[in-house]
């Protein structure tokens, strides 16, 4: 995957954030640094980004051990889901979605926007 360029992040985040069911969307580096976007109210953006990176990197390593490719990470909470998607070699997209919305439906709309 080539991945989006940083100049493409802002328009992509605007489109993704407008999708039904998306509560917030943000980009962070694979190293865990917040880049841009909207994280949950009162959340420490830097901590949130670091945890996003850690969750994705850990799941990605498990996939390598199983000789399988990671498609996305989903953290399911009581009212929301956090989806983490690869944006290329340096960045990740975090999507906080309403827990009543099917993650695959959101991802099917998001994938063309990040390809």
PDB file of N, CA and C in Angstrom:
ATOM      1  N   UNK A   1       0.847  -1.196   0.000  1.00  0.00           N
ATOM      2  CA  UNK A   1       0.000   0.000   0.000  1.00  0.00           C
ATOM      3  C   UNK A   1       0.883   1.248   0.000  1.00  0.00           C
ATOM      4  N   UNK A   2       0.655   2.132  -0.928  1.00  0.00           N
ATOM      5  CA  UNK A   2       1.426   3.360  -1.041  1.00  0.00           C
ATOM      6  C   UNK A   2       1.127   4.274   0.124  1.00  0.00           C
ATOM      7  N   UNK A   3      -0.141   4.392   0.472  1.00  0.00           N
ATOM      8  CA  UNK A   3      -0.517   5.285   1.569  1.00  0.00           C
ATOM      9  C   UNK A   3      -0.770   6.695   1.077  1.00  0.00           C
ATOM     10  N   UNK A   4      -1.542   7.415   1.850  1.00  0.00           N
ATOM     11  CA  UNK A   4      -1.837   8.808   1.537  1.00  0.00           C
ATOM     12  C   UNK A   4      -0.649   9.689   1.892  1.00  0.00           C
ATOM     13  N   UNK A   5      -0.545  10.801   1.207  1.00  0.00           N
ATOM     14  CA  UNK A   5       0.447  11.805   1.563  1.00  0.00           C
ATOM     15  C   UNK A   5      -0.139  12.677   2.665  1.00  0.00           C
ATOM     16  N   UNK A   6       0.698  13.323   3.453  1.00  0.00           N
ATOM     17  CA  UNK A   6       0.194  14.145   4.562  1.00  0.00           C
ATOM     18  C   UNK A   6      -0.733  15.258   4.088  1.00  0.00           C
ATOM     19  N   UNK A   7      -0.500  15.779   2.894  1.00  0.00           N
ATOM     20  CA  UNK A   7      -1.366  16.849   2.359  1.00  0.00           C
ATOM     21  C   UNK A   7      -2.788  16.342   2.121  1.00  0.00           C
ATOM     22  N   UNK A   8      -2.950  15.027   1.984  1.00  0.00           N
ATOM     23  CA  UNK A   8      -4.266  14.430   1.727  1.00  0.00           C
ATOM     24  C   UNK A   8      -5.061  14.155   3.003  1.00  0.00           C
ATOM     25  N   UNK A   9      -4.418  14.257   4.171  1.00  0.00           N
ATOM     26  CA  UNK A   9      -5.072  13.865   5.415  1.00  0.00           C
ATOM     27  C   UNK A   9      -6.290  14.724   5.753  1.00  0.00           C
ATOM     28  N   UNK A  10      -6.137  16.036   5.654  1.00  0.00           N
ATOM     29  CA  UNK A  10      -7.239  16.914   6.068  1.00  0.00           C
ATOM     30  C   UNK A  10      -8.516  16.687   5.252  1.00  0.00           C
ATOM     31  N   UNK A  11      -8.447  16.697   3.898  1.00  0.00           N
ATOM     32  CA  UNK A  11      -9.679  16.440   3.142  1.00  0.00           C
ATOM     33  C   UNK A  11     -10.245  15.037   3.397  1.00  0.00           C
ATOM     34  N   UNK A  12      -9.365  14.038   3.555  1.00  0.00           N
ATOM     35  CA  UNK A  12      -9.819  12.681   3.833  1.00  0.00           C
ATOM     36  C   UNK A  12     -10.535  12.631   5.178  1.00  0.00           C
ATOM     37  N   UNK A  13      -9.988  13.290   6.197  1.00  0.00           N
ATOM     38  CA  UNK A  13     -10.609  13.295   7.521  1.00  0.00           C
ATOM     39  C   UNK A  13     -11.981  13.971   7.487  1.00  0.00           C
ATOM     40  N   UNK A  14     -12.121  15.023   6.694  1.00  0.00           N
ATOM     41  CA  UNK A  14     -13.417  15.697   6.574  1.00  0.00           C
ATOM     42  C   UNK A  14     -14.463  14.755   5.983  1.00  0.00           C
ATOM     43  N   UNK A  15     -14.088  14.023   4.939  1.00  0.00           N
ATOM     44  CA  UNK A  15     -15.020  13.091   4.296  1.00  0.00           C
ATOM     45  C   UNK A  15     -15.381  11.937   5.226  1.00  0.00           C
ATOM     46  N   UNK A  16     -14.370  11.368   5.864  1.00  0.00           N
ATOM     47  CA  UNK A  16     -14.586  10.229   6.752  1.00  0.00           C
ATOM     48  C   UNK A  16     -15.438  10.638   7.956  1.00  0.00           C
ATOM     49  N   UNK A  17     -15.161  11.808   8.511  1.00  0.00           N
ATOM     50  CA  UNK A  17     -15.900  12.287   9.683  1.00  0.00           C
ATOM     51  C   UNK A  17     -17.375  12.521   9.381  1.00  0.00           C
ATOM     52  N   UNK A  18     -17.702  12.764   8.114  1.00  0.00           N
ATOM     53  CA  UNK A  18     -19.084  13.030   7.719  1.00  0.00           C
ATOM     54  C   UNK A  18     -19.904  11.750   7.536  1.00  0.00           C
ATOM     55  N   UNK A  19     -19.255  10.596   7.544  1.00  0.00           N
ATOM     56  CA  UNK A  19     -19.972   9.338   7.355  1.00  0.00           C
ATOM     57  C   UNK A  19     -20.880   9.037   8.546  1.00  0.00           C
ATOM     58  N   UNK A  20     -22.022   8.453   8.245  1.00  0.00           N
ATOM     59  CA  UNK A  20     -22.964   8.082   9.300  1.00  0.00           C
ATOM     60  C   UNK A  20     -22.314   7.071  10.243  1.00  0.00           C
ATOM     61  N   UNK A  21     -22.423   7.328  11.532  1.00  0.00           N
ATOM     62  CA  UNK A  21     -21.877   6.431  12.534  1.00  0.00           C
ATOM     63  C   UNK A  21     -20.496   6.802  13.034  1.00  0.00           C
ATOM     64  N   UNK A  22     -19.779   7.660  12.286  1.00  0.00           N
ATOM     65  CA  UNK A  22     -18.434   8.054  12.715  1.00  0.00           C
ATOM     66  C   UNK A  22     -18.552   9.185  13.730  1.00  0.00           C
ATOM     67  N   UNK A  23     -18.025   8.951  14.924  1.00  0.00           N
ATOM     68  CA  UNK A  23     -18.062   9.939  16.009  1.00  0.00           C
ATOM     69  C   UNK A  23     -16.858  10.876  15.893  1.00  0.00           C
ATOM     70  N   UNK A  24     -15.689  10.309  15.639  1.00  0.00           N
ATOM     71  CA  UNK A  24     -14.483  11.115  15.446  1.00  0.00           C
ATOM     72  C   UNK A  24     -13.483  10.319  14.623  1.00  0.00           C
ATOM     73  N   UNK A  25     -12.570  11.060  13.987  1.00  0.00           N
ATOM     74  CA  UNK A  25     -11.543  10.439  13.154  1.00  0.00           C
ATOM     75  C   UNK A  25     -10.250  11.221  13.309  1.00  0.00           C
ATOM     76  N   UNK A  26      -9.135  10.510  13.358  1.00  0.00           N
ATOM     77  CA  UNK A  26      -7.839  11.159  13.532  1.00  0.00           C
ATOM     78  C   UNK A  26      -6.755  10.339  12.850  1.00  0.00           C
ATOM     79  N   UNK A  27      -5.643  10.983  12.592  1.00  0.00           N
ATOM     80  CA  UNK A  27      -4.475  10.330  12.024  1.00  0.00           C
ATOM     81  C   UNK A  27      -3.360  10.420  13.050  1.00  0.00           C
ATOM     82  N   UNK A  28      -2.653   9.307  13.225  1.00  0.00           N
ATOM     83  CA  UNK A  28      -1.457   9.319  14.058  1.00  0.00           C
ATOM     84  C   UNK A  28      -0.357   8.580  13.311  1.00  0.00           C
ATOM     85  N   UNK A  29       0.859   8.792  13.744  1.00  0.00           N
ATOM     86  CA  UNK A  29       1.972   8.081  13.119  1.00  0.00           C
ATOM     87  C   UNK A  29       2.035   6.672  13.700  1.00  0.00           C
ATOM     88  N   UNK A  30       2.696   5.790  12.992  1.00  0.00           N
ATOM     89  CA  UNK A  30       2.891   4.433  13.519  1.00  0.00           C
ATOM     90  C   UNK A  30       3.741   4.473  14.780  1.00  0.00           C
ATOM     91  N   UNK A  31       4.509   5.531  14.952  1.00  0.00           N
ATOM     92  CA  UNK A  31       5.316   5.692  16.159  1.00  0.00           C
ATOM     93  C   UNK A  31       4.482   6.191  17.337  1.00  0.00           C
ATOM     94  N   UNK A  32       3.217   6.546  17.077  1.00  0.00           N
ATOM     95  CA  UNK A  32       2.326   6.939  18.159  1.00  0.00           C
ATOM     96  C   UNK A  32       2.150   8.428  18.360  1.00  0.00           C
ATOM     97  N   UNK A  33       2.601   9.236  17.415  1.00  0.00           N
ATOM     98  CA  UNK A  33       2.441  10.688  17.540  1.00  0.00           C
ATOM     99  C   UNK A  33       1.146  11.150  16.879  1.00  0.00           C
ATOM    100  N   UNK A  34       0.393  11.983  17.573  1.00  0.00           N
ATOM    101  CA  UNK A  34      -0.824  12.570  17.024  1.00  0.00           C
ATOM    102  C   UNK A  34      -0.448  13.461  15.847  1.00  0.00           C
ATOM    103  N   UNK A  35      -1.181  13.368  14.734  1.00  0.00           N
ATOM    104  CA  UNK A  35      -0.917  14.189  13.554  1.00  0.00           C
ATOM    105  C   UNK A  35      -2.022  15.224  13.378  1.00  0.00           C
ATOM    106  N   UNK A  36      -3.270  14.767  13.234  1.00  0.00           N
ATOM    107  CA  UNK A  36      -4.404  15.690  13.087  1.00  0.00           C
ATOM    108  C   UNK A  36      -5.702  14.930  13.219  1.00  0.00           C
ATOM    109  N   UNK A  37      -6.777  15.692  13.373  1.00  0.00           N
ATOM    110  CA  UNK A  37      -8.095  15.100  13.458  1.00  0.00           C
ATOM    111  C   UNK A  37      -8.721  15.330  14.820  1.00  0.00           C
ATOM    112  N   UNK A  38      -9.762  14.583  15.069  1.00  0.00           N
ATOM    113  CA  UNK A  38     -10.559  14.757  16.267  1.00  0.00           C
ATOM    114  C   UNK A  38     -10.510  13.495  17.120  1.00  0.00           C
ATOM    115  N   UNK A  39     -10.076  13.645  18.354  1.00  0.00           N
ATOM    116  CA  UNK A  39     -10.103  12.544  19.315  1.00  0.00           C
ATOM    117  C   UNK A  39     -11.243  12.806  20.291  1.00  0.00           C
ATOM    118  N   UNK A  40     -11.655  11.817  21.053  1.00  0.00           N
ATOM    119  CA  UNK A  40     -12.765  12.041  21.979  1.00  0.00           C
ATOM    120  C   UNK A  40     -12.507  13.203  22.943  1.00  0.00           C
ATOM    121  N   UNK A  41     -13.582  13.872  23.276  1.00  0.00           N
ATOM    122  CA  UNK A  41     -13.515  14.993  24.202  1.00  0.00           C
ATOM    123  C   UNK A  41     -12.853  14.528  25.499  1.00  0.00           C
ATOM    124  N   UNK A  42     -11.995  15.340  26.038  1.00  0.00           N
ATOM    125  CA  UNK A  42     -11.256  15.103  27.286  1.00  0.00           C
ATOM    126  C   UNK A  42     -10.165  14.041  27.163  1.00  0.00           C
ATOM    127  N   UNK A  43      -9.985  13.458  25.984  1.00  0.00           N
ATOM    128  CA  UNK A  43      -8.914  12.479  25.809  1.00  0.00           C
ATOM    129  C   UNK A  43      -7.594  13.212  25.585  1.00  0.00           C
ATOM    130  N   UNK A  44      -6.529  12.681  26.131  1.00  0.00           N
ATOM    131  CA  UNK A  44      -5.187  13.194  25.885  1.00  0.00           C
ATOM    132  C   UNK A  44      -4.776  12.681  24.500  1.00  0.00           C
ATOM    133  N   UNK A  45      -4.693  13.590  23.537  1.00  0.00           N
ATOM    134  CA  UNK A  45      -4.419  13.188  22.145  1.00  0.00           C
ATOM    135  C   UNK A  45      -3.132  12.389  22.007  1.00  0.00           C
ATOM    136  N   UNK A  46      -2.118  12.779  22.742  1.00  0.00           N
ATOM    137  CA  UNK A  46      -0.843  12.074  22.631  1.00  0.00           C
ATOM    138  C   UNK A  46      -0.947  10.660  23.185  1.00  0.00           C
ATOM    139  N   UNK A  47      -1.608  10.504  24.319  1.00  0.00           N
ATOM    140  CA  UNK A  47      -1.783   9.171  24.908  1.00  0.00           C
ATOM    141  C   UNK A  47      -2.674   8.323  24.000  1.00  0.00           C
ATOM    142  N   UNK A  48      -3.731   8.915  23.491  1.00  0.00           N
ATOM    143  CA  UNK A  48      -4.670   8.229  22.613  1.00  0.00           C
ATOM    144  C   UNK A  48      -3.949   7.709  21.370  1.00  0.00           C
ATOM    145  N   UNK A  49      -3.107   8.552  20.794  1.00  0.00           N
ATOM    146  CA  UNK A  49      -2.351   8.166  19.598  1.00  0.00           C
ATOM    147  C   UNK A  49      -1.349   7.071  19.909  1.00  0.00           C
ATOM    148  N   UNK A  50      -0.693   7.157  21.045  1.00  0.00           N
ATOM    149  CA  UNK A  50       0.281   6.137  21.438  1.00  0.00           C
ATOM    150  C   UNK A  50      -0.402   4.781  21.621  1.00  0.00           C
ATOM    151  N   UNK A  51      -1.567   4.781  22.249  1.00  0.00           N
ATOM    152  CA  UNK A  51      -2.305   3.534  22.464  1.00  0.00           C
ATOM    153  C   UNK A  51      -2.796   2.972  21.129  1.00  0.00           C
ATOM    154  N   UNK A  52      -3.239   3.849  20.227  1.00  0.00           N
ATOM    155  CA  UNK A  52      -3.671   3.422  18.893  1.00  0.00           C
ATOM    156  C   UNK A  52      -2.533   2.712  18.174  1.00  0.00           C
ATOM    157  N   UNK A  53      -1.362   3.321  18.203  1.00  0.00           N
ATOM    158  CA  UNK A  53      -0.189   2.758  17.545  1.00  0.00           C
ATOM    159  C   UNK A  53       0.197   1.414  18.169  1.00  0.00           C
ATOM    160  N   UNK A  54       0.167   1.349  19.472  1.00  0.00           N
ATOM    161  CA  UNK A  54       0.518   0.119  20.179  1.00  0.00           C
ATOM    162  C   UNK A  54      -0.460  -1.007  19.837  1.00  0.00           C
ATOM    163  N   UNK A  55      -1.749  -0.704  19.835  1.00  0.00           N
ATOM    164  CA  UNK A  55      -2.760  -1.719  19.528  1.00  0.00           C
ATOM    165  C   UNK A  55      -2.571  -2.256  18.112  1.00  0.00           C
ATOM    166  N   UNK A  56      -2.344  -1.349  17.164  1.00  0.00           N
ATOM    167  CA  UNK A  56      -2.190  -1.779  15.774  1.00  0.00           C
ATOM    168  C   UNK A  56      -0.904  -2.584  15.592  1.00  0.00           C
ATOM    169  N   UNK A  57       0.177  -2.062  16.139  1.00  0.00           N
ATOM    170  CA  UNK A  57       1.468  -2.745  15.995  1.00  0.00           C
ATOM    171  C   UNK A  57       1.469  -4.130  16.610  1.00  0.00           C
ATOM    172  N   UNK A  58       0.816  -4.275  17.757  1.00  0.00           N
ATOM    173  CA  UNK A  58       0.727  -5.570  18.417  1.00  0.00           C
ATOM    174  C   UNK A  58      -0.076  -6.549  17.569  1.00  0.00           C
ATOM    175  N   UNK A  59      -1.228  -6.110  17.078  1.00  0.00           N
ATOM    176  CA  UNK A  59      -2.065  -6.972  16.246  1.00  0.00           C
ATOM    177  C   UNK A  59      -1.353  -7.325  14.937  1.00  0.00           C
ATOM    178  N   UNK A  60      -0.628  -6.380  14.387  1.00  0.00           N
ATOM    179  CA  UNK A  60       0.110  -6.616  13.145  1.00  0.00           C
ATOM    180  C   UNK A  60       1.164  -7.711  13.352  1.00  0.00           C
ATOM    181  N   UNK A  61       1.832  -7.679  14.491  1.00  0.00           N
ATOM    182  CA  UNK A  61       2.845  -8.694  14.799  1.00  0.00           C
ATOM    183  C   UNK A  61       2.206 -10.068  14.976  1.00  0.00           C
ATOM    184  N   UNK A  62       1.044 -10.123  15.621  1.00  0.00           N
ATOM    185  CA  UNK A  62       0.328 -11.390  15.769  1.00  0.00           C
ATOM    186  C   UNK A  62      -0.012 -11.937  14.388  1.00  0.00           C
ATOM    187  N   UNK A  63      -0.450 -11.070  13.484  1.00  0.00           N
ATOM    188  CA  UNK A  63      -0.744 -11.495  12.112  1.00  0.00           C
ATOM    189  C   UNK A  63       0.470 -12.081  11.420  1.00  0.00           C
ATOM    190  N   UNK A  64       1.626 -11.452  11.616  1.00  0.00           N
ATOM    191  CA  UNK A  64       2.858 -11.983  11.011  1.00  0.00           C
ATOM    192  C   UNK A  64       3.154 -13.380  11.543  1.00  0.00           C
ATOM    193  N   UNK A  65       2.958 -13.572  12.836  1.00  0.00           N
ATOM    194  CA  UNK A  65       3.205 -14.876  13.450  1.00  0.00           C
ATOM    195  C   UNK A  65       2.269 -15.941  12.872  1.00  0.00           C
ATOM    196  N   UNK A  66       1.084 -15.529  12.454  1.00  0.00           N
ATOM    197  CA  UNK A  66       0.098 -16.456  11.887  1.00  0.00           C
ATOM    198  C   UNK A  66       0.199 -16.523  10.366  1.00  0.00           C
ATOM    199  N   UNK A  67       1.162 -15.802   9.782  1.00  0.00           N
ATOM    200  CA  UNK A  67       1.300 -15.713   8.323  1.00  0.00           C
ATOM    201  C   UNK A  67       0.010 -15.219   7.676  1.00  0.00           C
ATOM    202  N   UNK A  68      -0.546 -14.176   8.257  1.00  0.00           N
ATOM    203  CA  UNK A  68      -1.787 -13.595   7.762  1.00  0.00           C
ATOM    204  C   UNK A  68      -1.661 -12.078   7.810  1.00  0.00           C
ATOM    205  N   UNK A  69      -2.396 -11.389   6.936  1.00  0.00           N
ATOM    206  CA  UNK A  69      -2.336  -9.926   6.878  1.00  0.00           C
ATOM    207  C   UNK A  69      -3.424  -9.314   7.741  1.00  0.00           C
ATOM    208  N   UNK A  70      -3.056  -8.297   8.491  1.00  0.00           N
ATOM    209  CA  UNK A  70      -4.003  -7.578   9.332  1.00  0.00           C
ATOM    210  C   UNK A  70      -4.823  -6.634   8.461  1.00  0.00           C
ATOM    211  N   UNK A  71      -6.144  -6.677   8.593  1.00  0.00           N
ATOM    212  CA  UNK A  71      -7.025  -5.793   7.829  1.00  0.00           C
ATOM    213  C   UNK A  71      -7.314  -4.526   8.608  1.00  0.00           C
ATOM    214  N   UNK A  72      -7.629  -4.656   9.889  1.00  0.00           N
ATOM    215  CA  UNK A  72      -7.871  -3.521  10.772  1.00  0.00           C
ATOM    216  C   UNK A  72      -7.943  -4.028  12.201  1.00  0.00           C
ATOM    217  N   UNK A  73      -7.870  -3.110  13.135  1.00  0.00           N
ATOM    218  CA  UNK A  73      -8.020  -3.446  14.545  1.00  0.00           C
ATOM    219  C   UNK A  73      -9.333  -2.837  15.020  1.00  0.00           C
ATOM    220  N   UNK A  74     -10.081  -3.600  15.792  1.00  0.00           N
ATOM    221  CA  UNK A  74     -11.328  -3.110  16.360  1.00  0.00           C
ATOM    222  C   UNK A  74     -11.294  -3.306  17.865  1.00  0.00           C
ATOM    223  N   UNK A  75     -11.453  -2.206  18.581  1.00  0.00           N
ATOM    224  CA  UNK A  75     -11.566  -2.263  20.036  1.00  0.00           C
ATOM    225  C   UNK A  75     -13.020  -1.957  20.359  1.00  0.00           C
ATOM    226  N   UNK A  76     -13.711  -2.924  20.937  1.00  0.00           N
ATOM    227  CA  UNK A  76     -15.142  -2.799  21.182  1.00  0.00           C
ATOM    228  C   UNK A  76     -15.372  -2.389  22.630  1.00  0.00           C
ATOM    229  N   UNK A  77     -16.051  -1.261  22.790  1.00  0.00           N
ATOM    230  CA  UNK A  77     -16.400  -0.752  24.110  1.00  0.00           C
ATOM    231  C   UNK A  77     -17.906  -0.860  24.289  1.00  0.00           C
ATOM    232  N   UNK A  78     -18.433  -0.474  25.417  1.00  0.00           N
ATOM    233  CA  UNK A  78     -19.863  -0.649  25.663  1.00  0.00           C
ATOM    234  C   UNK A  78     -20.729   0.203  24.734  1.00  0.00           C
ATOM    235  N   UNK A  79     -20.272   1.393  24.372  1.00  0.00           N
ATOM    236  CA  UNK A  79     -21.091   2.269  23.532  1.00  0.00           C
ATOM    237  C   UNK A  79     -20.459   2.640  22.199  1.00  0.00           C
ATOM    238  N   UNK A  80     -19.162   2.409  22.058  1.00  0.00           N
ATOM    239  CA  UNK A  80     -18.464   2.791  20.828  1.00  0.00           C
ATOM    240  C   UNK A  80     -17.448   1.724  20.452  1.00  0.00           C
ATOM    241  N   UNK A  81     -16.975   1.799  19.226  1.00  0.00           N
ATOM    242  CA  UNK A  81     -15.879   0.952  18.747  1.00  0.00           C
ATOM    243  C   UNK A  81     -14.782   1.868  18.215  1.00  0.00           C
ATOM    244  N   UNK A  82     -13.554   1.494  18.483  1.00  0.00           N
ATOM    245  CA  UNK A  82     -12.417   2.195  17.897  1.00  0.00           C
ATOM    246  C   UNK A  82     -11.842   1.290  16.827  1.00  0.00           C
ATOM    247  N   UNK A  83     -11.864   1.774  15.589  1.00  0.00           N
ATOM    248  CA  UNK A  83     -11.286   1.035  14.472  1.00  0.00           C
ATOM    249  C   UNK A  83      -9.979   1.704  14.083  1.00  0.00           C
ATOM    250  N   UNK A  84      -8.956   0.898  13.841  1.00  0.00           N
ATOM    251  CA  UNK A  84      -7.654   1.429  13.438  1.00  0.00           C
ATOM    252  C   UNK A  84      -7.286   0.792  12.106  1.00  0.00           C
ATOM    253  N   UNK A  85      -6.995   1.659  11.120  1.00  0.00           N
ATOM    254  CA  UNK A  85      -6.739   1.226   9.752  1.00  0.00           C
ATOM    255  C   UNK A  85      -5.378   1.763   9.305  1.00  0.00           C
ATOM    256  N   UNK A  86      -4.681   0.958   8.553  1.00  0.00           N
ATOM    257  CA  UNK A  86      -3.380   1.305   7.999  1.00  0.00           C
ATOM    258  C   UNK A  86      -3.526   2.367   6.912  1.00  0.00           C
ATOM    259  N   UNK A  87      -2.721   3.432   7.002  1.00  0.00           N
ATOM    260  CA  UNK A  87      -2.696   4.456   5.952  1.00  0.00           C
ATOM    261  C   UNK A  87      -1.396   4.408   5.159  1.00  0.00           C
ATOM    262  N   UNK A  88      -0.649   3.348   5.291  1.00  0.00           N
ATOM    263  CA  UNK A  88       0.629   3.244   4.599  1.00  0.00           C
ATOM    264  C   UNK A  88       1.754   2.997   5.584  1.00  0.00           C
ATOM    265  N   UNK A  89       2.983   3.183   5.129  1.00  0.00           N
ATOM    266  CA  UNK A  89       4.132   2.811   5.957  1.00  0.00           C
ATOM    267  C   UNK A  89       4.357   3.691   7.193  1.00  0.00           C
ATOM    268  N   UNK A  90       3.741   4.872   7.243  1.00  0.00           N
ATOM    269  CA  UNK A  90       4.055   5.787   8.345  1.00  0.00           C
ATOM    270  C   UNK A  90       2.868   6.224   9.199  1.00  0.00           C
ATOM    271  N   UNK A  91       1.633   5.968   8.749  1.00  0.00           N
ATOM    272  CA  UNK A  91       0.476   6.523   9.457  1.00  0.00           C
ATOM    273  C   UNK A  91      -0.668   5.530   9.633  1.00  0.00           C
ATOM    274  N   UNK A  92      -1.507   5.833  10.624  1.00  0.00           N
ATOM    275  CA  UNK A  92      -2.702   5.056  10.926  1.00  0.00           C
ATOM    276  C   UNK A  92      -3.901   5.992  11.003  1.00  0.00           C
ATOM    277  N   UNK A  93      -5.067   5.473  10.675  1.00  0.00           N
ATOM    278  CA  UNK A  93      -6.313   6.206  10.819  1.00  0.00           C
ATOM    279  C   UNK A  93      -7.095   5.585  11.964  1.00  0.00           C
ATOM    280  N   UNK A  94      -7.491   6.412  12.916  1.00  0.00           N
ATOM    281  CA  UNK A  94      -8.336   5.959  14.013  1.00  0.00           C
ATOM    282  C   UNK A  94      -9.751   6.468  13.792  1.00  0.00           C
ATOM    283  N   UNK A  95     -10.706   5.562  13.910  1.00  0.00           N
ATOM    284  CA  UNK A  95     -12.123   5.908  13.730  1.00  0.00           C
ATOM    285  C   UNK A  95     -12.895   5.474  14.966  1.00  0.00           C
ATOM    286  N   UNK A  96     -13.462   6.423  15.646  1.00  0.00           N
ATOM    287  CA  UNK A  96     -14.345   6.093  16.750  1.00  0.00           C
ATOM    288  C   UNK A  96     -15.748   6.077  16.168  1.00  0.00           C
ATOM    289  N   UNK A  97     -16.419   4.920  16.251  1.00  0.00           N
ATOM    290  CA  UNK A  97     -17.749   4.800  15.654  1.00  0.00           C
ATOM    291  C   UNK A  97     -18.772   4.415  16.713  1.00  0.00           C
ATOM    292  N   UNK A  98     -20.004   4.726  16.426  1.00  0.00           N
ATOM    293  CA  UNK A  98     -21.128   4.370  17.285  1.00  0.00           C
ATOM    294  C   UNK A  98     -21.193   2.846  17.365  1.00  0.00           C
ATOM    295  N   UNK A  99     -21.346   2.312  18.564  1.00  0.00           N
ATOM    296  CA  UNK A  99     -21.353   0.872  18.769  1.00  0.00           C
ATOM    297  C   UNK A  99     -22.507   0.144  18.112  1.00  0.00           C
ATOM    298  N   UNK A 100     -23.549   0.877  17.708  1.00  0.00           N
ATOM    299  CA  UNK A 100     -24.702   0.245  17.050  1.00  0.00           C
ATOM    300  C   UNK A 100     -24.490   0.091  15.551  1.00  0.00           C
ATOM    301  N   UNK A 101     -23.400   0.664  15.034  1.00  0.00           N
ATOM    302  CA  UNK A 101     -23.099   0.615  13.602  1.00  0.00           C
ATOM    303  C   UNK A 101     -22.141  -0.543  13.337  1.00  0.00           C
ATOM    304  N   UNK A 102     -22.400  -1.275  12.271  1.00  0.00           N
ATOM    305  CA  UNK A 102     -21.552  -2.412  11.899  1.00  0.00           C
ATOM    306  C   UNK A 102     -20.198  -1.889  11.374  1.00  0.00           C
ATOM    307  N   UNK A 103     -19.079  -2.273  12.016  1.00  0.00           N
ATOM    308  CA  UNK A 103     -17.759  -1.782  11.595  1.00  0.00           C
ATOM    309  C   UNK A 103     -17.441  -2.020  10.121  1.00  0.00           C
ATOM    310  N   UNK A 104     -17.794  -3.195   9.606  1.00  0.00           N
ATOM    311  CA  UNK A 104     -17.487  -3.500   8.196  1.00  0.00           C
ATOM    312  C   UNK A 104     -18.188  -2.537   7.241  1.00  0.00           C
ATOM    313  N   UNK A 105     -19.401  -2.109   7.588  1.00  0.00           N
ATOM    314  CA  UNK A 105     -20.124  -1.165   6.728  1.00  0.00           C
ATOM    315  C   UNK A 105     -19.388   0.172   6.665  1.00  0.00           C
ATOM    316  N   UNK A 106     -18.905   0.640   7.813  1.00  0.00           N
ATOM    317  CA  UNK A 106     -18.141   1.890   7.854  1.00  0.00           C
ATOM    318  C   UNK A 106     -16.843   1.723   7.062  1.00  0.00           C
ATOM    319  N   UNK A 107     -16.151   0.623   7.306  1.00  0.00           N
ATOM    320  CA  UNK A 107     -14.880   0.398   6.619  1.00  0.00           C
ATOM    321  C   UNK A 107     -15.048   0.285   5.105  1.00  0.00           C
ATOM    322  N   UNK A 108     -16.145  -0.296   4.643  1.00  0.00           N
ATOM    323  CA  UNK A 108     -16.390  -0.385   3.201  1.00  0.00           C
ATOM    324  C   UNK A 108     -16.535   0.985   2.562  1.00  0.00           C
ATOM    325  N   UNK A 109     -17.025   1.959   3.334  1.00  0.00           N
ATOM    326  CA  UNK A 109     -17.140   3.336   2.816  1.00  0.00           C
ATOM    327  C   UNK A 109     -15.816   4.091   2.945  1.00  0.00           C
ATOM    328  N   UNK A 110     -15.039   3.751   3.969  1.00  0.00           N
ATOM    329  CA  UNK A 110     -13.775   4.456   4.236  1.00  0.00           C
ATOM    330  C   UNK A 110     -12.666   4.009   3.287  1.00  0.00           C
ATOM    331  N   UNK A 111     -12.595   2.736   3.002  1.00  0.00           N
ATOM    332  CA  UNK A 111     -11.468   2.212   2.212  1.00  0.00           C
ATOM    333  C   UNK A 111     -11.249   2.928   0.885  1.00  0.00           C
ATOM    334  N   UNK A 112     -12.295   3.224   0.099  1.00  0.00           N
ATOM    335  CA  UNK A 112     -12.052   3.955  -1.156  1.00  0.00           C
ATOM    336  C   UNK A 112     -11.481   5.362  -0.915  1.00  0.00           C
ATOM    337  N   UNK A 113     -11.775   5.941   0.233  1.00  0.00           N
ATOM    338  CA  UNK A 113     -11.297   7.298   0.544  1.00  0.00           C
ATOM    339  C   UNK A 113      -9.811   7.306   0.932  1.00  0.00           C
ATOM    340  N   UNK A 114      -9.282   6.144   1.316  1.00  0.00           N
ATOM    341  CA  UNK A 114      -7.888   6.095   1.759  1.00  0.00           C
ATOM    342  C   UNK A 114      -7.002   5.329   0.801  1.00  0.00           C
ATOM    343  N   UNK A 115      -7.595   4.815  -0.280  1.00  0.00           N
ATOM    344  CA  UNK A 115      -6.815   4.006  -1.236  1.00  0.00           C
ATOM    345  C   UNK A 115      -5.897   4.887  -2.075  1.00  0.00           C
TER     346      UNK A 115
END
